[in-house]
Amino acid sequence: MTSTLKGITLKGSAELVAEFFSFGINSILYQRGIYPPETFTRVTHYDMSLQVTTEPKLNNYLTNVVSQLKEWLFECSVQKLVLVITCLETNEVLERWQFDIECDKSAKESSAPREKSIKTIQDEIRSVIRQITATVTFLPLLETQCSFDLLVYTDKDLVVPEKWEESGPQIIDQSEEVRLRSFTTSIHKVSSMVAYKRTDSA
Amino acid sequence: MAEGGDVEWELSKENIQPLRRGRDISALHQALSQQQDGPTSAINQQRQAFESELRMYDGDDPLGVWDRYIKWTEQTFPQGGKESNLTTLLEQVVTKFADDKKYNNDPRYVDLWIKFAENCPEPLDIYRYMQAQGIGVMQASLYIAWSEEYEKQGNHRKADLVYKEGFSRSAEPHDKLLQFHRALQARVSRQVMMTVHDDSSDDEPQQPERVSLADLKHRGKKKAVAPVNRTGPAIKSISGGLQSRGAPVLGNASNSRLVIFDENKNQSAGSSGPAPDPWAAPPTSRAKENEQKAERWCDVKIPQKTKFGHTVMAPPPPKPTFQPFVEESTQPPIMTPCKINPAVNTVLSARKPTKEETPLKRLQDHHQLQREAEVGKVQEQSMYCKELLLRGATEFCFEELRAERYFLKMGQHSQSSKPETDQPSV
């Protein structure tokens, strides 16, 4: 994003959102301990320090997903992105991070760029990521080894690309849900929410 | 959807202690919004209800009431702290059912013990005590918590041994034990690999880095001047905490490391691993420095002070062995006016319990008393329902107890009288 660009285009918006997902997913993987903390490295982005994975396979996978997401965002055909965390041994879904995407379909490639400063968008993104970090106050400790999966909700008429397969929603039964902050680029609006297994209150 | 919806939890995030099992978000919101309220708030009412239930419960499972109360307390008082009375409750429940064999391996009870241990200054002692008493030895959760404590202290070998003990006792659930054991082994092997990797990459001589918060040796004989170069031999001692990567370099330079006496590093090095030691006596008392051993007091004369600060005369000297010559006058010998008021006891009062009295010690004292009671030693017995009044976190007064009994009876009455009024008149 060069600073000479004024305003947000569809393409620019897609890139911003995809970038957010890339950093956001990395953060969640780090916070929840899906991968060992030593495999992450600190980078600075959005004026804050973030953790990004250094493991090549994971990095590859995420890069692929994010570039595919960018395409879909550009086409406005993606509605949700879900990060599902499952216990490795029992295959039980423990946590579910859901990002709802609303796309302003009136924005086309050729339309004029919208007025919204990148700085504002970045501030909003920063609040979201900070809030994700703060969820540790109420999320249960993930004691077991966990794996994660990414689900994407798209328009019905979309062709499933090669590397993806169809799957169920993987909802947690008896879950607690907490709405988190949202941010908008004026073309795409992303709201977040986390669902976790209900604590066994006697 | 509102921007971020309810963000009270995020605004108070420093004041919320994360729980292992997570928090119920609605309870969290209620707790945060009601923290300002006074004594009539819903929270206090709920607490009062729990306290009454503790005393009035009549069924088979008293532990259930305690368990629910404690879980409610955890959720409702996100900051923990004195207000929640959590430590009091945990200590009470643990002591109360310590001898009740039927709860020994009840998972709820074991979890309560573990929470209690985590609140104590030395959890390892608690876990060893539990093992000696047979509490929770069939539960995987005990071994998992125990091992995590060892791991936290850096003792990976013992952490592993604990799991072996768990397996040998066939603790349930077995799969969980297996899973956590494997996770431990993975963590340990990663750590080993990391240290190996670090050592091998330490080829280039590192620039001696400045260590923060370290004590510096001062230069100069007469005037103590801080050294200009604050690295290397200028560092007096290396305390724990903030050490940069320069520490290994410094370690070579300053061999005179201060080994700080740690009274808490108890003689566990000597004691064997998790093998059950017979625990008739309390655990090793804390080795404190600079404490004189208790000595015989008799021959030492200390000038005593009265309440008002006057130095009292020494106590009257003992009677001489010879018979003093008494003149044959009818007057009795004049007693010197005694400045000591016999009603005022100026001898040092009984020592208040010091902070060394840990919850574990109290538990063991309680145990000791109970055993003595069984043996038949004379015990102090209170002739009122002291235990009932003091149960729980708050103290009930007699009237409250009476009121509870009254409400219970009224409740039962209304239930029993209902069928009579409902008889249909045909």
mmCIF file with all atom_site columns, N, CA, C and O in Angstrom, chain B residues 30 34 37-55 65 68-70 72-74 76-78 80-89 391-396 400 404:
data_model
loop_
_atom_site.group_PDB
_atom_site.id
_atom_site.type_symbol
_atom_site.label_atom_id
_atom_site.label_alt_id
_atom_site.label_comp_id
_atom_site.label_asym_id
_atom_site.label_entity_id
_atom_site.label_seq_id
_atom_site.pdbx_PDB_ins_code
_atom_site.Cartn_x
_atom_site.Cartn_y
_atom_site.Cartn_z
_atom_site.occupancy
_atom_site.B_iso_or_equiv
_atom_site.pdbx_formal_charge
_atom_site.auth_seq_id
_atom_site.auth_comp_id
_atom_site.auth_asym_id
_atom_site.auth_atom_id
_atom_site.pdbx_PDB_model_num
ATOM 1   N N  . GLN B 1 30  ? -22.096 -9.919  34.366 1.00 0.00 ? 30  GLN B N  1
ATOM 2   C CA . GLN B 1 30  ? -22.845 -9.618  35.581 1.00 0.00 ? 30  GLN B CA 1
ATOM 3   C C  . GLN B 1 30  ? -21.890 -9.186  36.682 1.00 0.00 ? 30  GLN B C  1
ATOM 4   O O  . GLN B 1 30  ? -22.124 -8.214  37.383 1.00 0.00 ? 30  GLN B O  1
ATOM 5   N N  . GLN B 1 34  ? -21.731 -5.422  38.403 1.00 0.00 ? 34  GLN B N  1
ATOM 6   C CA . GLN B 1 34  ? -22.261 -5.305  39.754 1.00 0.00 ? 34  GLN B CA 1
ATOM 7   C C  . GLN B 1 34  ? -21.203 -5.061  40.797 1.00 0.00 ? 34  GLN B C  1
ATOM 8   O O  . GLN B 1 34  ? -21.463 -5.118  41.980 1.00 0.00 ? 34  GLN B O  1
ATOM 9   N N  . ASP B 1 37  ? -21.924 -2.330  43.369 1.00 0.00 ? 37  ASP B N  1
ATOM 10  C CA . ASP B 1 37  ? -23.110 -2.343  44.223 1.00 0.00 ? 37  ASP B CA 1
ATOM 11  C C  . ASP B 1 37  ? -22.804 -2.646  45.674 1.00 0.00 ? 37  ASP B C  1
ATOM 12  O O  . ASP B 1 37  ? -21.812 -3.252  45.997 1.00 0.00 ? 37  ASP B O  1
ATOM 13  N N  . GLY B 1 38  ? -23.730 -2.236  46.503 1.00 0.00 ? 38  GLY B N  1
ATOM 14  C CA . GLY B 1 38  ? -23.545 -2.386  47.943 1.00 0.00 ? 38  GLY B CA 1
ATOM 15  C C  . GLY B 1 38  ? -23.982 -3.746  48.446 1.00 0.00 ? 38  GLY B C  1
ATOM 16  O O  . GLY B 1 38  ? -24.062 -4.702  47.686 1.00 0.00 ? 38  GLY B O  1
ATOM 17  N N  . PRO B 1 39  ? -24.254 -3.810  49.704 1.00 0.00 ? 39  PRO B N  1
ATOM 18  C CA . PRO B 1 39  ? -24.529 -5.110  50.332 1.00 0.00 ? 39  PRO B CA 1
ATOM 19  C C  . PRO B 1 39  ? -25.819 -5.771  49.877 1.00 0.00 ? 39  PRO B C  1
ATOM 20  O O  . PRO B 1 39  ? -26.006 -6.955  50.108 1.00 0.00 ? 39  PRO B O  1
ATOM 21  N N  . THR B 1 40  ? -26.706 -5.027  49.242 1.00 0.00 ? 40  THR B N  1
ATOM 22  C CA . THR B 1 40  ? -27.957 -5.677  48.864 1.00 0.00 ? 40  THR B CA 1
ATOM 23  C C  . THR B 1 40  ? -27.928 -6.207  47.448 1.00 0.00 ? 40  THR B C  1
ATOM 24  O O  . THR B 1 40  ? -28.926 -6.634  46.924 1.00 0.00 ? 40  THR B O  1
ATOM 25  N N  . SER B 1 41  ? -26.778 -6.160  46.839 1.00 0.00 ? 41  SER B N  1
ATOM 26  C CA . SER B 1 41  ? -26.728 -6.528  45.420 1.00 0.00 ? 41  SER B CA 1
ATOM 27  C C  . SER B 1 41  ? -27.056 -8.002  45.239 1.00 0.00 ? 41  SER B C  1
ATOM 28  O O  . SER B 1 41  ? -27.036 -8.787  46.176 1.00 0.00 ? 41  SER B O  1
ATOM 29  N N  . ALA B 1 42  ? -27.310 -8.313  44.005 1.00 0.00 ? 42  ALA B N  1
ATOM 30  C CA . ALA B 1 42  ? -27.683 -9.691  43.677 1.00 0.00 ? 42  ALA B CA 1
ATOM 31  C C  . ALA B 1 42  ? -26.589 -10.660 44.065 1.00 0.00 ? 42  ALA B C  1
ATOM 32  O O  . ALA B 1 42  ? -26.843 -11.775 44.519 1.00 0.00 ? 42  ALA B O  1
ATOM 33  N N  . ILE B 1 43  ? -25.363 -10.207 43.897 1.00 0.00 ? 43  ILE B N  1
ATOM 34  C CA . ILE B 1 43  ? -24.246 -11.105 44.206 1.00 0.00 ? 43  ILE B CA 1
ATOM 35  C C  . ILE B 1 43  ? -24.275 -11.489 45.679 1.00 0.00 ? 43  ILE B C  1
ATOM 36  O O  . ILE B 1 43  ? -24.121 -12.652 46.048 1.00 0.00 ? 43  ILE B O  1
ATOM 37  N N  . ASN B 1 44  ? -24.505 -10.487 46.516 1.00 0.00 ? 44  ASN B N  1
ATOM 38  C CA . ASN B 1 44  ? -24.504 -10.789 47.946 1.00 0.00 ? 44  ASN B CA 1
ATOM 39  C C  . ASN B 1 44  ? -25.664 -11.683 48.317 1.00 0.00 ? 44  ASN B C  1
ATOM 40  O O  . ASN B 1 44  ? -25.547 -12.523 49.202 1.00 0.00 ? 44  ASN B O  1
ATOM 41  N N  . GLN B 1 45  ? -26.773 -11.483 47.612 1.00 0.00 ? 45  GLN B N  1
ATOM 42  C CA . GLN B 1 45  ? -27.922 -12.351 47.901 1.00 0.00 ? 45  GLN B CA 1
ATOM 43  C C  . GLN B 1 45  ? -27.612 -13.791 47.517 1.00 0.00 ? 45  GLN B C  1
ATOM 44  O O  . GLN B 1 45  ? -27.925 -14.727 48.255 1.00 0.00 ? 45  GLN B O  1
ATOM 45  N N  . GLN B 1 46  ? -26.991 -13.921 46.356 1.00 0.00 ? 46  GLN B N  1
ATOM 46  C CA . GLN B 1 46  ? -26.661 -15.277 45.927 1.00 0.00 ? 46  GLN B CA 1
ATOM 47  C C  . GLN B 1 46  ? -25.697 -15.925 46.896 1.00 0.00 ? 46  GLN B C  1
ATOM 48  O O  . GLN B 1 46  ? -25.804 -17.105 47.223 1.00 0.00 ? 46  GLN B O  1
ATOM 49  N N  . ARG B 1 47  ? -24.755 -15.109 47.354 1.00 0.00 ? 47  ARG B N  1
ATOM 50  C CA . ARG B 1 47  ? -23.773 -15.651 48.272 1.00 0.00 ? 47  ARG B CA 1
ATOM 51  C C  . ARG B 1 47  ? -24.446 -16.091 49.563 1.00 0.00 ? 47  ARG B C  1
ATOM 52  O O  . ARG B 1 47  ? -24.147 -17.150 50.108 1.00 0.00 ? 47  ARG B O  1
ATOM 53  N N  . GLN B 1 48  ? -25.367 -15.270 50.034 1.00 0.00 ? 48  GLN B N  1
ATOM 54  C CA . GLN B 1 48  ? -26.084 -15.617 51.260 1.00 0.00 ? 48  GLN B CA 1
ATOM 55  C C  . GLN B 1 48  ? -26.841 -16.926 51.068 1.00 0.00 ? 48  GLN B C  1
ATOM 56  O O  . GLN B 1 48  ? -26.880 -17.779 51.957 1.00 0.00 ? 48  GLN B O  1
ATOM 57  N N  . ALA B 1 49  ? -27.415 -17.079 49.883 1.00 0.00 ? 49  ALA B N  1
ATOM 58  C CA . ALA B 1 49  ? -28.151 -18.319 49.595 1.00 0.00 ? 49  ALA B CA 1
ATOM 59  C C  . ALA B 1 49  ? -27.227 -19.516 49.683 1.00 0.00 ? 49  ALA B C  1
ATOM 60  O O  . ALA B 1 49  ? -27.566 -20.558 50.268 1.00 0.00 ? 49  ALA B O  1
ATOM 61  N N  . PHE B 1 50  ? -26.036 -19.368 49.117 1.00 0.00 ? 50  PHE B N  1
ATOM 62  C CA . PHE B 1 50  ? -25.079 -20.477 49.172 1.00 0.00 ? 50  PHE B CA 1
ATOM 63  C C  . PHE B 1 50  ? -24.689 -20.780 50.605 1.00 0.00 ? 50  PHE B C  1
ATOM 64  O O  . PHE B 1 50  ? -24.607 -21.941 51.018 1.00 0.00 ? 50  PHE B O  1
ATOM 65  N N  . GLU B 1 51  ? -24.438 -19.718 51.368 1.00 0.00 ? 51  GLU B N  1
ATOM 66  C CA . GLU B 1 51  ? -24.013 -19.932 52.750 1.00 0.00 ? 51  GLU B CA 1
ATOM 67  C C  . GLU B 1 51  ? -25.085 -20.679 53.532 1.00 0.00 ? 51  GLU B C  1
ATOM 68  O O  . GLU B 1 51  ? -24.803 -21.557 54.337 1.00 0.00 ? 51  GLU B O  1
ATOM 69  N N  . SER B 1 52  ? -26.347 -20.289 53.303 1.00 0.00 ? 52  SER B N  1
ATOM 70  C CA . SER B 1 52  ? -27.434 -20.988 54.003 1.00 0.00 ? 52  SER B CA 1
ATOM 71  C C  . SER B 1 52  ? -27.470 -22.438 53.579 1.00 0.00 ? 52  SER B C  1
ATOM 72  O O  . SER B 1 52  ? -27.632 -23.335 54.400 1.00 0.00 ? 52  SER B O  1
ATOM 73  N N  . GLU B 1 53  ? -27.307 -22.648 52.288 1.00 0.00 ? 53  GLU B N  1
ATOM 74  C CA . GLU B 1 53  ? -27.388 -24.014 51.795 1.00 0.00 ? 53  GLU B CA 1
ATOM 75  C C  . GLU B 1 53  ? -26.301 -24.874 52.434 1.00 0.00 ? 53  GLU B C  1
ATOM 76  O O  . GLU B 1 53  ? -26.533 -26.029 52.786 1.00 0.00 ? 53  GLU B O  1
ATOM 77  N N  . LEU B 1 54  ? -25.136 -24.275 52.599 1.00 0.00 ? 54  LEU B N  1
ATOM 78  C CA . LEU B 1 54  ? -24.048 -25.014 53.220 1.00 0.00 ? 54  LEU B CA 1
ATOM 79  C C  . LEU B 1 54  ? -24.446 -25.550 54.583 1.00 0.00 ? 54  LEU B C  1
ATOM 80  O O  . LEU B 1 54  ? -24.066 -26.644 54.981 1.00 0.00 ? 54  LEU B O  1
ATOM 81  N N  . ARG B 1 55  ? -25.213 -24.736 55.298 1.00 0.00 ? 55  ARG B N  1
ATOM 82  C CA . ARG B 1 55  ? -25.528 -25.139 56.654 1.00 0.00 ? 55  ARG B CA 1
ATOM 83  C C  . ARG B 1 55  ? -26.753 -26.014 56.733 1.00 0.00 ? 55  ARG B C  1
ATOM 84  O O  . ARG B 1 55  ? -26.887 -26.840 57.617 1.00 0.00 ? 55  ARG B O  1
ATOM 85  N N  . VAL B 1 65  ? -22.558 -29.144 47.277 1.00 0.00 ? 65  VAL B N  1
ATOM 86  C CA . VAL B 1 65  ? -22.884 -27.752 47.612 1.00 0.00 ? 65  VAL B CA 1
ATOM 87  C C  . VAL B 1 65  ? -21.624 -26.906 47.606 1.00 0.00 ? 65  VAL B C  1
ATOM 88  O O  . VAL B 1 65  ? -21.572 -25.818 47.030 1.00 0.00 ? 65  VAL B O  1
ATOM 89  N N  . ARG B 1 68  ? -20.324 -26.334 44.044 1.00 0.00 ? 68  ARG B N  1
ATOM 90  C CA . ARG B 1 68  ? -21.067 -25.323 43.283 1.00 0.00 ? 68  ARG B CA 1
ATOM 91  C C  . ARG B 1 68  ? -20.747 -23.938 43.797 1.00 0.00 ? 68  ARG B C  1
ATOM 92  O O  . ARG B 1 68  ? -20.576 -22.992 43.032 1.00 0.00 ? 68  ARG B O  1
ATOM 93  N N  . TYR B 1 69  ? -20.662 -23.798 45.091 1.00 0.00 ? 69  TYR B N  1
ATOM 94  C CA . TYR B 1 69  ? -20.374 -22.506 45.699 1.00 0.00 ? 69  TYR B CA 1
ATOM 95  C C  . TYR B 1 69  ? -19.019 -21.987 45.223 1.00 0.00 ? 69  TYR B C  1
ATOM 96  O O  . TYR B 1 69  ? -18.872 -20.828 44.826 1.00 0.00 ? 69  TYR B O  1
ATOM 97  N N  . ILE B 1 70  ? -18.033 -22.875 45.243 1.00 0.00 ? 70  ILE B N  1
ATOM 98  C CA . ILE B 1 70  ? -16.698 -22.429 44.864 1.00 0.00 ? 70  ILE B CA 1
ATOM 99  C C  . ILE B 1 70  ? -16.649 -22.074 43.385 1.00 0.00 ? 70  ILE B C  1
ATOM 100 O O  . ILE B 1 70  ? -16.038 -21.078 42.995 1.00 0.00 ? 70  ILE B O  1
ATOM 101 N N  . TRP B 1 72  ? -19.094 -20.973 41.593 1.00 0.00 ? 72  TRP B N  1
ATOM 102 C CA . TRP B 1 72  ? -19.797 -19.701 41.458 1.00 0.00 ? 72  TRP B CA 1
ATOM 103 C C  . TRP B 1 72  ? -18.886 -18.550 41.878 1.00 0.00 ? 72  TRP B C  1
ATOM 104 O O  . TRP B 1 72  ? -18.825 -17.511 41.225 1.00 0.00 ? 72  TRP B O  1
ATOM 105 N N  . THR B 1 73  ? -18.169 -18.757 42.977 1.00 0.00 ? 73  THR B N  1
ATOM 106 C CA . THR B 1 73  ? -17.266 -17.711 43.466 1.00 0.00 ? 73  THR B CA 1
ATOM 107 C C  . THR B 1 73  ? -16.214 -17.366 42.428 1.00 0.00 ? 73  THR B C  1
ATOM 108 O O  . THR B 1 73  ? -15.926 -16.198 42.173 1.00 0.00 ? 73  THR B O  1
ATOM 109 N N  . GLU B 1 74  ? -15.652 -18.401 41.813 1.00 0.00 ? 74  GLU B N  1
ATOM 110 C CA . GLU B 1 74  ? -14.613 -18.152 40.810 1.00 0.00 ? 74  GLU B CA 1
ATOM 111 C C  . GLU B 1 74  ? -15.142 -17.322 39.658 1.00 0.00 ? 74  GLU B C  1
ATOM 112 O O  . GLU B 1 74  ? -14.475 -16.438 39.143 1.00 0.00 ? 74  GLU B O  1
ATOM 113 N N  . THR B 1 76  ? -17.813 -15.370 39.665 1.00 0.00 ? 76  THR B N  1
ATOM 114 C CA . THR B 1 76  ? -18.415 -14.091 40.020 1.00 0.00 ? 76  THR B CA 1
ATOM 115 C C  . THR B 1 76  ? -17.403 -13.072 40.501 1.00 0.00 ? 76  THR B C  1
ATOM 116 O O  . THR B 1 76  ? -17.689 -11.887 40.520 1.00 0.00 ? 76  THR B O  1
ATOM 117 N N  . PHE B 1 77  ? -16.246 -13.529 40.909 1.00 0.00 ? 77  PHE B N  1
ATOM 118 C CA . PHE B 1 77  ? -15.240 -12.580 41.365 1.00 0.00 ? 77  PHE B CA 1
ATOM 119 C C  . PHE B 1 77  ? -14.030 -12.690 40.458 1.00 0.00 ? 77  PHE B C  1
ATOM 120 O O  . PHE B 1 77  ? -13.069 -13.361 40.803 1.00 0.00 ? 77  PHE B O  1
ATOM 121 N N  . PRO B 1 78  ? -14.081 -12.025 39.320 1.00 0.00 ? 78  PRO B N  1
ATOM 122 C CA . PRO B 1 78  ? -13.014 -12.231 38.338 1.00 0.00 ? 78  PRO B CA 1
ATOM 123 C C  . PRO B 1 78  ? -11.635 -11.832 38.843 1.00 0.00 ? 78  PRO B C  1
ATOM 124 O O  . PRO B 1 78  ? -10.640 -12.371 38.403 1.00 0.00 ? 78  PRO B O  1
ATOM 125 N N  . GLY B 1 80  ? -10.531 -12.325 41.809 1.00 0.00 ? 80  GLY B N  1
ATOM 126 C CA . GLY B 1 80  ? -10.068 -13.139 42.932 1.00 0.00 ? 80  GLY B CA 1
ATOM 127 C C  . GLY B 1 80  ? -9.920  -12.219 44.119 1.00 0.00 ? 80  GLY B C  1
ATOM 128 O O  . GLY B 1 80  ? -10.694 -11.310 44.316 1.00 0.00 ? 80  GLY B O  1
ATOM 129 N N  . GLY B 1 81  ? -8.970  -12.409 44.927 1.00 0.00 ? 81  GLY B N  1
ATOM 130 C CA . GLY B 1 81  ? -8.739  -11.469 46.005 1.00 0.00 ? 81  GLY B CA 1
ATOM 131 C C  . GLY B 1 81  ? -9.547  -11.772 47.247 1.00 0.00 ? 81  GLY B C  1
ATOM 132 O O  . GLY B 1 81  ? -10.308 -12.710 47.304 1.00 0.00 ? 81  GLY B O  1
ATOM 133 N N  . LYS B 1 82  ? -9.390  -10.920 48.241 1.00 0.00 ? 82  LYS B N  1
ATOM 134 C CA . LYS B 1 82  ? -9.957  -11.210 49.552 1.00 0.00 ? 82  LYS B CA 1
ATOM 135 C C  . LYS B 1 82  ? -11.471 -11.235 49.538 1.00 0.00 ? 82  LYS B C  1
ATOM 136 O O  . LYS B 1 82  ? -12.088 -12.000 50.247 1.00 0.00 ? 82  LYS B O  1
ATOM 137 N N  . GLU B 1 83  ? -12.050 -10.388 48.697 1.00 0.00 ? 83  GLU B N  1
ATOM 138 C CA . GLU B 1 83  ? -13.506 -10.284 48.705 1.00 0.00 ? 83  GLU B CA 1
ATOM 139 C C  . GLU B 1 83  ? -14.182 -11.605 48.398 1.00 0.00 ? 83  GLU B C  1
ATOM 140 O O  . GLU B 1 83  ? -15.273 -11.890 48.837 1.00 0.00 ? 83  GLU B O  1
ATOM 141 N N  . SER B 1 84  ? -13.502 -12.381 47.570 1.00 0.00 ? 84  SER B N  1
ATOM 142 C CA . SER B 1 84  ? -14.140 -13.607 47.124 1.00 0.00 ? 84  SER B CA 1
ATOM 143 C C  . SER B 1 84  ? -14.071 -14.699 48.174 1.00 0.00 ? 84  SER B C  1
ATOM 144 O O  . SER B 1 84  ? -14.803 -15.675 48.099 1.00 0.00 ? 84  SER B O  1
ATOM 145 N N  . ASN B 1 85  ? -13.208 -14.546 49.171 1.00 0.00 ? 85  ASN B N  1
ATOM 146 C CA . ASN B 1 85  ? -13.070 -15.570 50.203 1.00 0.00 ? 85  ASN B CA 1
ATOM 147 C C  . ASN B 1 85  ? -12.725 -16.921 49.635 1.00 0.00 ? 85  ASN B C  1
ATOM 148 O O  . ASN B 1 85  ? -13.009 -17.945 50.253 1.00 0.00 ? 85  ASN B O  1
ATOM 149 N N  . LEU B 1 86  ? -12.153 -16.911 48.470 1.00 0.00 ? 86  LEU B N  1
ATOM 150 C CA . LEU B 1 86  ? -11.928 -18.192 47.811 1.00 0.00 ? 86  LEU B CA 1
ATOM 151 C C  . LEU B 1 86  ? -10.985 -19.067 48.620 1.00 0.00 ? 86  LEU B C  1
ATOM 152 O O  . LEU B 1 86  ? -11.218 -20.262 48.807 1.00 0.00 ? 86  LEU B O  1
ATOM 153 N N  . THR B 1 87  ? -9.910  -18.478 49.118 1.00 0.00 ? 87  THR B N  1
ATOM 154 C CA . THR B 1 87  ? -8.935  -19.278 49.854 1.00 0.00 ? 87  THR B CA 1
ATOM 155 C C  . THR B 1 87  ? -9.547  -19.853 51.113 1.00 0.00 ? 87  THR B C  1
ATOM 156 O O  . THR B 1 87  ? -9.287  -21.021 51.455 1.00 0.00 ? 87  THR B O  1
ATOM 157 N N  . THR B 1 88  ? -10.370 -19.058 51.806 1.00 0.00 ? 88  THR B N  1
ATOM 158 C CA . THR B 1 88  ? -11.008 -19.578 53.020 1.00 0.00 ? 88  THR B CA 1
ATOM 159 C C  . THR B 1 88  ? -11.865 -20.778 52.693 1.00 0.00 ? 88  THR B C  1
ATOM 160 O O  . THR B 1 88  ? -11.795 -21.814 53.351 1.00 0.00 ? 88  THR B O  1
ATOM 161 N N  . LEU B 1 89  ? -12.676 -20.614 51.651 1.00 0.00 ? 89  LEU B N  1
ATOM 162 C CA . LEU B 1 89  ? -13.578 -21.701 51.275 1.00 0.00 ? 89  LEU B CA 1
ATOM 163 C C  . LEU B 1 89  ? -12.804 -22.954 50.909 1.00 0.00 ? 89  LEU B C  1
ATOM 164 O O  . LEU B 1 89  ? -13.145 -24.060 51.335 1.00 0.00 ? 89  LEU B O  1
ATOM 165 N N  . ARG B 1 391 ? -19.053 -22.320 59.422 1.00 0.00 ? 391 ARG B N  1
ATOM 166 C CA . ARG B 1 391 ? -18.848 -22.976 58.131 1.00 0.00 ? 391 ARG B CA 1
ATOM 167 C C  . ARG B 1 391 ? -18.947 -21.954 57.011 1.00 0.00 ? 391 ARG B C  1
ATOM 168 O O  . ARG B 1 391 ? -19.711 -21.012 57.092 1.00 0.00 ? 391 ARG B O  1
ATOM 169 N N  . GLY B 1 392 ? -18.159 -22.170 55.955 1.00 0.00 ? 392 GLY B N  1
ATOM 170 C CA . GLY B 1 392 ? -18.273 -21.254 54.825 1.00 0.00 ? 392 GLY B CA 1
ATOM 171 C C  . GLY B 1 392 ? -17.395 -20.034 55.019 1.00 0.00 ? 392 GLY B C  1
ATOM 172 O O  . GLY B 1 392 ? -16.529 -19.980 55.881 1.00 0.00 ? 392 GLY B O  1
ATOM 173 N N  . ALA B 1 393 ? -17.663 -19.034 54.240 1.00 0.00 ? 393 ALA B N  1
ATOM 174 C CA . ALA B 1 393 ? -16.789 -17.874 54.245 1.00 0.00 ? 393 ALA B CA 1
ATOM 175 C C  . ALA B 1 393 ? -17.218 -16.826 55.251 1.00 0.00 ? 393 ALA B C  1
ATOM 176 O O  . ALA B 1 393 ? -16.402 -16.083 55.779 1.00 0.00 ? 393 ALA B O  1
ATOM 177 N N  . THR B 1 394 ? -18.516 -16.737 55.497 1.00 0.00 ? 394 THR B N  1
ATOM 178 C CA . THR B 1 394 ? -18.977 -15.742 56.460 1.00 0.00 ? 394 THR B CA 1
ATOM 179 C C  . THR B 1 394 ? -19.469 -16.458 57.702 1.00 0.00 ? 394 THR B C  1
ATOM 180 O O  . THR B 1 394 ? -19.719 -17.654 57.692 1.00 0.00 ? 394 THR B O  1
ATOM 181 N N  . GLU B 1 395 ? -19.633 -15.709 58.757 1.00 0.00 ? 395 GLU B N  1
ATOM 182 C CA . GLU B 1 395 ? -20.082 -16.307 60.014 1.00 0.00 ? 395 GLU B CA 1
ATOM 183 C C  . GLU B 1 395 ? -21.574 -16.029 60.169 1.00 0.00 ? 395 GLU B C  1
ATOM 184 O O  . GLU B 1 395 ? -22.032 -14.914 59.969 1.00 0.00 ? 395 GLU B O  1
ATOM 185 N N  . PHE B 1 396 ? -22.301 -17.066 60.507 1.00 0.00 ? 396 PHE B N  1
ATOM 186 C CA . PHE B 1 396 ? -23.725 -16.890 60.759 1.00 0.00 ? 396 PHE B CA 1
ATOM 187 C C  . PHE B 1 396 ? -23.919 -16.630 62.243 1.00 0.00 ? 396 PHE B C  1
ATOM 188 O O  . PHE B 1 396 ? -23.163 -17.099 63.074 1.00 0.00 ? 396 PHE B O  1
ATOM 189 N N  . GLU B 1 400 ? -29.770 -16.184 62.489 1.00 0.00 ? 400 GLU B N  1
ATOM 190 C CA . GLU B 1 400 ? -29.822 -16.519 61.065 1.00 0.00 ? 400 GLU B CA 1
ATOM 191 C C  . GLU B 1 400 ? -30.050 -18.008 60.879 1.00 0.00 ? 400 GLU B C  1
ATOM 192 O O  . GLU B 1 400 ? -30.830 -18.438 60.033 1.00 0.00 ? 400 GLU B O  1
ATOM 193 N N  . GLU B 1 404 ? -33.225 -19.831 59.062 1.00 0.00 ? 404 GLU B N  1
ATOM 194 C CA . GLU B 1 404 ? -33.129 -20.804 57.975 1.00 0.00 ? 404 GLU B CA 1
ATOM 195 C C  . GLU B 1 404 ? -33.940 -22.038 58.295 1.00 0.00 ? 404 GLU B C  1
ATOM 196 O O  . GLU B 1 404 ? -34.651 -22.571 57.439 1.00 0.00 ? 404 GLU B O  1
#
